[in-house]
C-alpha positions as CSV (number, residue, x, y, z in Angstrom):
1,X,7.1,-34.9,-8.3
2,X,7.7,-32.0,-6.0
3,X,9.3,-28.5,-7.6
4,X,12.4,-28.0,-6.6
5,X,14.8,-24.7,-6.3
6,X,16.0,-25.3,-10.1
7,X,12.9,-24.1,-11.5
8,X,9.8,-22.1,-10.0
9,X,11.4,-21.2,-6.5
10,X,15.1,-20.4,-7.9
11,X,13.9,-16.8,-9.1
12,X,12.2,-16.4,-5.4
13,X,15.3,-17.9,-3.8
14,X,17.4,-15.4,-5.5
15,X,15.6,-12.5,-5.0
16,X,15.7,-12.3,-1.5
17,X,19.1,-13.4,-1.3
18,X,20.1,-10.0,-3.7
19,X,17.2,-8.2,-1.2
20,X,19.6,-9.5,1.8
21,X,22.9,-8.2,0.3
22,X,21.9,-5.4,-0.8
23,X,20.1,-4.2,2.9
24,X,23.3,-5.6,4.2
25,X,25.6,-3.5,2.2
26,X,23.1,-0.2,3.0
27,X,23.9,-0.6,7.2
28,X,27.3,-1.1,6.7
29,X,27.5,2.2,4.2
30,X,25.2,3.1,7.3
31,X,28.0,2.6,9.5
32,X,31.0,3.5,8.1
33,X,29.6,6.7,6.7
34,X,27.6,7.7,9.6
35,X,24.3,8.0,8.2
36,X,21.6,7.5,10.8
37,X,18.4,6.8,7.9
38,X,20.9,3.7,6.7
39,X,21.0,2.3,10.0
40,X,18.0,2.1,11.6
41,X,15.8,3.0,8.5
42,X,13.2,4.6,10.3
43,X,14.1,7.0,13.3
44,X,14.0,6.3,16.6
45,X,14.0,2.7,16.7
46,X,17.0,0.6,17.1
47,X,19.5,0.2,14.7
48,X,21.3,-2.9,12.8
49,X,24.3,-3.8,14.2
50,X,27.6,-4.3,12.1
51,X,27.8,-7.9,12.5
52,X,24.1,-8.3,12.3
53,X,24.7,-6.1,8.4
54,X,27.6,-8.4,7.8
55,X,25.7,-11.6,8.5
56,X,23.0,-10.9,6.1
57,X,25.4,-9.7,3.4
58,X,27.3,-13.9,3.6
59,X,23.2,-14.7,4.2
60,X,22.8,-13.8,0.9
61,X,25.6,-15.1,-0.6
62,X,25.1,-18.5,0.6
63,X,21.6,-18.4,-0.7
64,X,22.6,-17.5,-4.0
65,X,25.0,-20.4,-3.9
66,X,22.7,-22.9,-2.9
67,X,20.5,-21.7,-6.0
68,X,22.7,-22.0,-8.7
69,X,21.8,-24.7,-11.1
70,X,25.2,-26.3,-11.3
71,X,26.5,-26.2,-7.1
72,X,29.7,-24.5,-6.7
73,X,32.4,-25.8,-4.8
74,X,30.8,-26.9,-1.2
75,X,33.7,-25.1,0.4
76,X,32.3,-21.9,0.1
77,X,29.0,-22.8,1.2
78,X,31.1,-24.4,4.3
79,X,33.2,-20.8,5.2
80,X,30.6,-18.5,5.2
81,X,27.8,-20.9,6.8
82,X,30.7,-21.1,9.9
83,X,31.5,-17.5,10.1
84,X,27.4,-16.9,10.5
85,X,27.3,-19.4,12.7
86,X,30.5,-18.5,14.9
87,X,29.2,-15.0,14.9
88,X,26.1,-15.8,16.5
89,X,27.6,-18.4,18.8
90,X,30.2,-16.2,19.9
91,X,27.7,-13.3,20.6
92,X,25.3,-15.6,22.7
93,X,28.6,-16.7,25.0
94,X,29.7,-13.0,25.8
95,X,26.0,-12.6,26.9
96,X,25.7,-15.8,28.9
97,X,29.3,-15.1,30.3
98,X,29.7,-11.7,30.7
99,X,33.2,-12.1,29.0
100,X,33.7,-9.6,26.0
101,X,35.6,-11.1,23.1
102,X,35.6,-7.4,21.4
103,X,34.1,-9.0,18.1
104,X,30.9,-6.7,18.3
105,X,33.6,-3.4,17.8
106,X,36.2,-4.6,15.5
107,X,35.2,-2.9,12.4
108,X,33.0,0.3,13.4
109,X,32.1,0.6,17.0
110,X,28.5,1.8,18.0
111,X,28.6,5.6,19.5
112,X,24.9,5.6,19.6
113,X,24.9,4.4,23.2
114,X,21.5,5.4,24.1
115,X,21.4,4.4,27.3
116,X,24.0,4.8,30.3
117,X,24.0,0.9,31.4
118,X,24.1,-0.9,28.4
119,X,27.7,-2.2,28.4
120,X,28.3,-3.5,24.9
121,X,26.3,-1.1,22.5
122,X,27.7,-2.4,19.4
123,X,26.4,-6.3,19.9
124,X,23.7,-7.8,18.6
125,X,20.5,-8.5,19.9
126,X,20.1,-12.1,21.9
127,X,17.1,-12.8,19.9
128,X,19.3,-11.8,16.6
129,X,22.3,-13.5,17.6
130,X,20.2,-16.9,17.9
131,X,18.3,-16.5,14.8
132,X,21.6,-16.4,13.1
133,X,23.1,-19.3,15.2
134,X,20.4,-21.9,13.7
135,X,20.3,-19.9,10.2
136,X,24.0,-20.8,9.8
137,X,24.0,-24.2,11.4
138,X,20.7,-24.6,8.7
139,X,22.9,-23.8,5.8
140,X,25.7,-26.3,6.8
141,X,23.6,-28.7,6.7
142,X,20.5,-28.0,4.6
143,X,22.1,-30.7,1.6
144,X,22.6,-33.2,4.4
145,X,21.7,-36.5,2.6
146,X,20.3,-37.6,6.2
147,X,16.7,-37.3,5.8
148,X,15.9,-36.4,9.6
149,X,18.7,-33.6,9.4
150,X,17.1,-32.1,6.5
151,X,13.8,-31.8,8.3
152,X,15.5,-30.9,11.5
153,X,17.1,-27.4,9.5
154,X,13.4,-27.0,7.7
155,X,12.1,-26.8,11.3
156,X,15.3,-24.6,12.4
157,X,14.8,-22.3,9.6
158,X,10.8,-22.2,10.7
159,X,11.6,-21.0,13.8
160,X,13.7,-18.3,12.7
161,X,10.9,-17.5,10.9
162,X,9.0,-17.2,13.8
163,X,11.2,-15.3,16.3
164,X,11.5,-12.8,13.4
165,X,7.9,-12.7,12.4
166,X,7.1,-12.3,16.8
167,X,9.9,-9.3,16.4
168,X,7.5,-7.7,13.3
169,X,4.4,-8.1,15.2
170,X,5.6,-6.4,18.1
171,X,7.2,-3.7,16.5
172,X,3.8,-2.8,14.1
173,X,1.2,-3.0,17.5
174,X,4.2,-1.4,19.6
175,X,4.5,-4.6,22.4
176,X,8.4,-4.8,23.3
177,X,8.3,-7.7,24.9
178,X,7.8,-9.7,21.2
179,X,11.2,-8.4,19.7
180,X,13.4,-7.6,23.1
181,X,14.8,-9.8,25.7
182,X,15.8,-7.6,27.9
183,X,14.9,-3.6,28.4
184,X,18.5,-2.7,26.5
185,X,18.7,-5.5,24.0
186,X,16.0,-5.4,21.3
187,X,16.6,-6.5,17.4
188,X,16.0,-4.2,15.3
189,X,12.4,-3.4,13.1
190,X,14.5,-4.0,9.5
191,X,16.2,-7.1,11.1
192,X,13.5,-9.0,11.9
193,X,12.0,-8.4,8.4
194,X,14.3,-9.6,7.1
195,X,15.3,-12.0,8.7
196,X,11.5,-13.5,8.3
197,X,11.7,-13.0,4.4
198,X,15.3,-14.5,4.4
199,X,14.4,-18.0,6.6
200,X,10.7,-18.2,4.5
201,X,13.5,-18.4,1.4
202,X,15.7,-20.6,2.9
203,X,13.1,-23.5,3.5
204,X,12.4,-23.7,-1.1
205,X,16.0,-25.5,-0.7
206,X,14.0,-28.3,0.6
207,X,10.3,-27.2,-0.4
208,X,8.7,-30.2,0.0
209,X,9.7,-30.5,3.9
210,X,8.0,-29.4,6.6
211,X,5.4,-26.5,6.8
212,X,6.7,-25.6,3.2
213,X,5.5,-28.8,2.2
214,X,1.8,-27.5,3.2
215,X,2.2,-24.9,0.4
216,X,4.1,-26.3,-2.3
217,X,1.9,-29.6,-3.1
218,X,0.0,-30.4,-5.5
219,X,-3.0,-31.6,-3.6
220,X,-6.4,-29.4,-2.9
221,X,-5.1,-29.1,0.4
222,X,-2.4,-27.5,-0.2
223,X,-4.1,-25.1,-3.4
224,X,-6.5,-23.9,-0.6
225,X,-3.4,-23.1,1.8
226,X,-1.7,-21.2,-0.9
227,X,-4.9,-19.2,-1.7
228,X,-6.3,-18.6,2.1
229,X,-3.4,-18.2,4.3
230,X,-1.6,-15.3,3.2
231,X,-5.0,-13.7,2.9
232,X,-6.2,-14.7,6.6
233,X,-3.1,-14.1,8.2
234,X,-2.9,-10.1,6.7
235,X,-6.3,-9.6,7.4
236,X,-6.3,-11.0,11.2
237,X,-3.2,-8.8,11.4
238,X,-5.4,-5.9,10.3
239,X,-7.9,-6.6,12.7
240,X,-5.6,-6.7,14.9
241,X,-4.1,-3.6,14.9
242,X,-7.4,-1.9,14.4
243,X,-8.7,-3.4,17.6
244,X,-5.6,-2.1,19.4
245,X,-6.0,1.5,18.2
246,X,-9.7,1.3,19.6
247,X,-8.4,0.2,22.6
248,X,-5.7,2.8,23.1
249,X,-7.8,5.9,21.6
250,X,-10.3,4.5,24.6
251,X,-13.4,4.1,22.3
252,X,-14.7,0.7,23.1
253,X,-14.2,-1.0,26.8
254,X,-12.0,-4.3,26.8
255,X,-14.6,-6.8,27.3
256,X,-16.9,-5.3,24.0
257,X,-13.5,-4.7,22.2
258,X,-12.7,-8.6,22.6
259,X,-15.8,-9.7,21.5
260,X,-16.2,-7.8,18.5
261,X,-12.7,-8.8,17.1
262,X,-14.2,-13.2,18.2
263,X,-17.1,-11.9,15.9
264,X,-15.2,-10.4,13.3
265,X,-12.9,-12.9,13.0
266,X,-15.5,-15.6,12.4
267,X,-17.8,-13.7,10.2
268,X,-14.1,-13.0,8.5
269,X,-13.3,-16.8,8.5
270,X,-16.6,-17.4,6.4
271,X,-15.6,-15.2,4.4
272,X,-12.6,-15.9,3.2
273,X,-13.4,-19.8,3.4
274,X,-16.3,-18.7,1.3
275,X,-14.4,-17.3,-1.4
276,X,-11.3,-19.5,-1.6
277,X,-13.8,-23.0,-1.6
């Protein structure tokens, strides 16, 4: 039998959902305090928007419902998943529509307008505002006794994870066209973090769907996932970025800088294969 949330992943589920409230609660202090550090976290990169603070904060909270041992009345599950959802939703349409609803102002409005055509400073990011969109519509239905439905919100919440995770990536090796949309729209560095960490959390509801399902087994299969992809995918990362900064400090050319990062990552992949096997 598969683990489930009530025992090994509960204290994991929990934890990020506190981590979510608690980053949450520091952008809006961010916000309605005027403290610059709080709402970008590290200067010069975009900030976290109100709504985007206020989502993660119910985020959090309908995580930590959905952990508890004995389930709390679904009805608050229900009114927070919809706000998330209807937050998103309603974001999306003012950017597909060009009509202004006013929601992205109502509680602190956004004087960092950093640039003189952006229109709506204080909304959310298109990319953001969808992630949320299928993280809500995930937690409506992530206890759906409909077996397709559940795997249908593991896969939502997997690519949530992956918008997010693109986001990360493109902040660390400085491409904006992995967490921006448009030139004036980008979500934020802390956002998609953790929004990643958040979405990864959200799939030990159900951890023996989908690509969780890879890691949470029992089988040797799964052991050796568990022990060699976290390693891989941090050390490719690495190589990554290291293969960048040669290329922008202009010490290799881009046809020898390619190939060493195919050789490195074989002679990597033996390695690693090497000592997980």
């Amino acid at each position: 039998m598969l683990p489930t949330p009530s025992n090994i992943y509960k204290p994991v589920v929990k934890t990020v959902a506190v981590f979510s409230i608690v980053s949450g609660f520091l952008v809006i202090t961010g916000w309605i305090a005027d403290i610059e550090i709080l709402k970008s976290f590290v200067r010069g990169l975009p900030s976290m928007k109100m709504n985007s603070a206020i989502c993660f904060v119910l985020s959090g909270a309908v995580l930590l419902l959905l952990s508890q041992k004995q389930k709390p009345p679904r009805y608050f599950q229900t009114v927070l998943s919809s706000v998330i959802v209807l937050t998103g939703l309603i974001t999306l349409g003012q950017d597909i529509t060009g009509f202004n609803t006013g929601i992205d102002e109502w509680i602190v409005p956004d004087r960092d307008v950093m640039l003189p055509a952006k229109d709506a400073p204080g909304r959310m990011a298109e990319t953001t505002a969808f992630c949320f969109s299928l993280l809500g519509l995930s937690f409506l239905f992530i206890h759906s006794r409909i077996h397709i439905i559940k795997l249908a919100v593991q896969y939502a919440l997997h690519l949530v994870t992956f918008v997010a995770f693109l986001a990360t990536i493109g902040y660390t090796y400085k491409i904006p066209s992995f967490y921006t949309l448009s030139f004036i729209s980008s979500m934020a560095f802390h956002t998609s973090i953790i929004l990643c960490i958040l979405s990864i959390a959200a799939t030990f509801i159900n951890p023996s769907l989908g690509i969780t399902g890879m890691f949470t087994g029992k089988t040797t299969g799964s052991i050796m996932a568990r022990r060699l992809f976290p390693l891989m995918v941090f050390l490719i990362l690495i190589m990554g970025y290291l293969r960048l900064q040669l290329h922008w400090q202009n010490m290799v050319n881009e046809d020898f800088g390619i190939a060493l990062f195919a050789i490195s990552f074989v002679m990597l992949s033996l390695l690693l294969i090497s000592i997980t096997a």
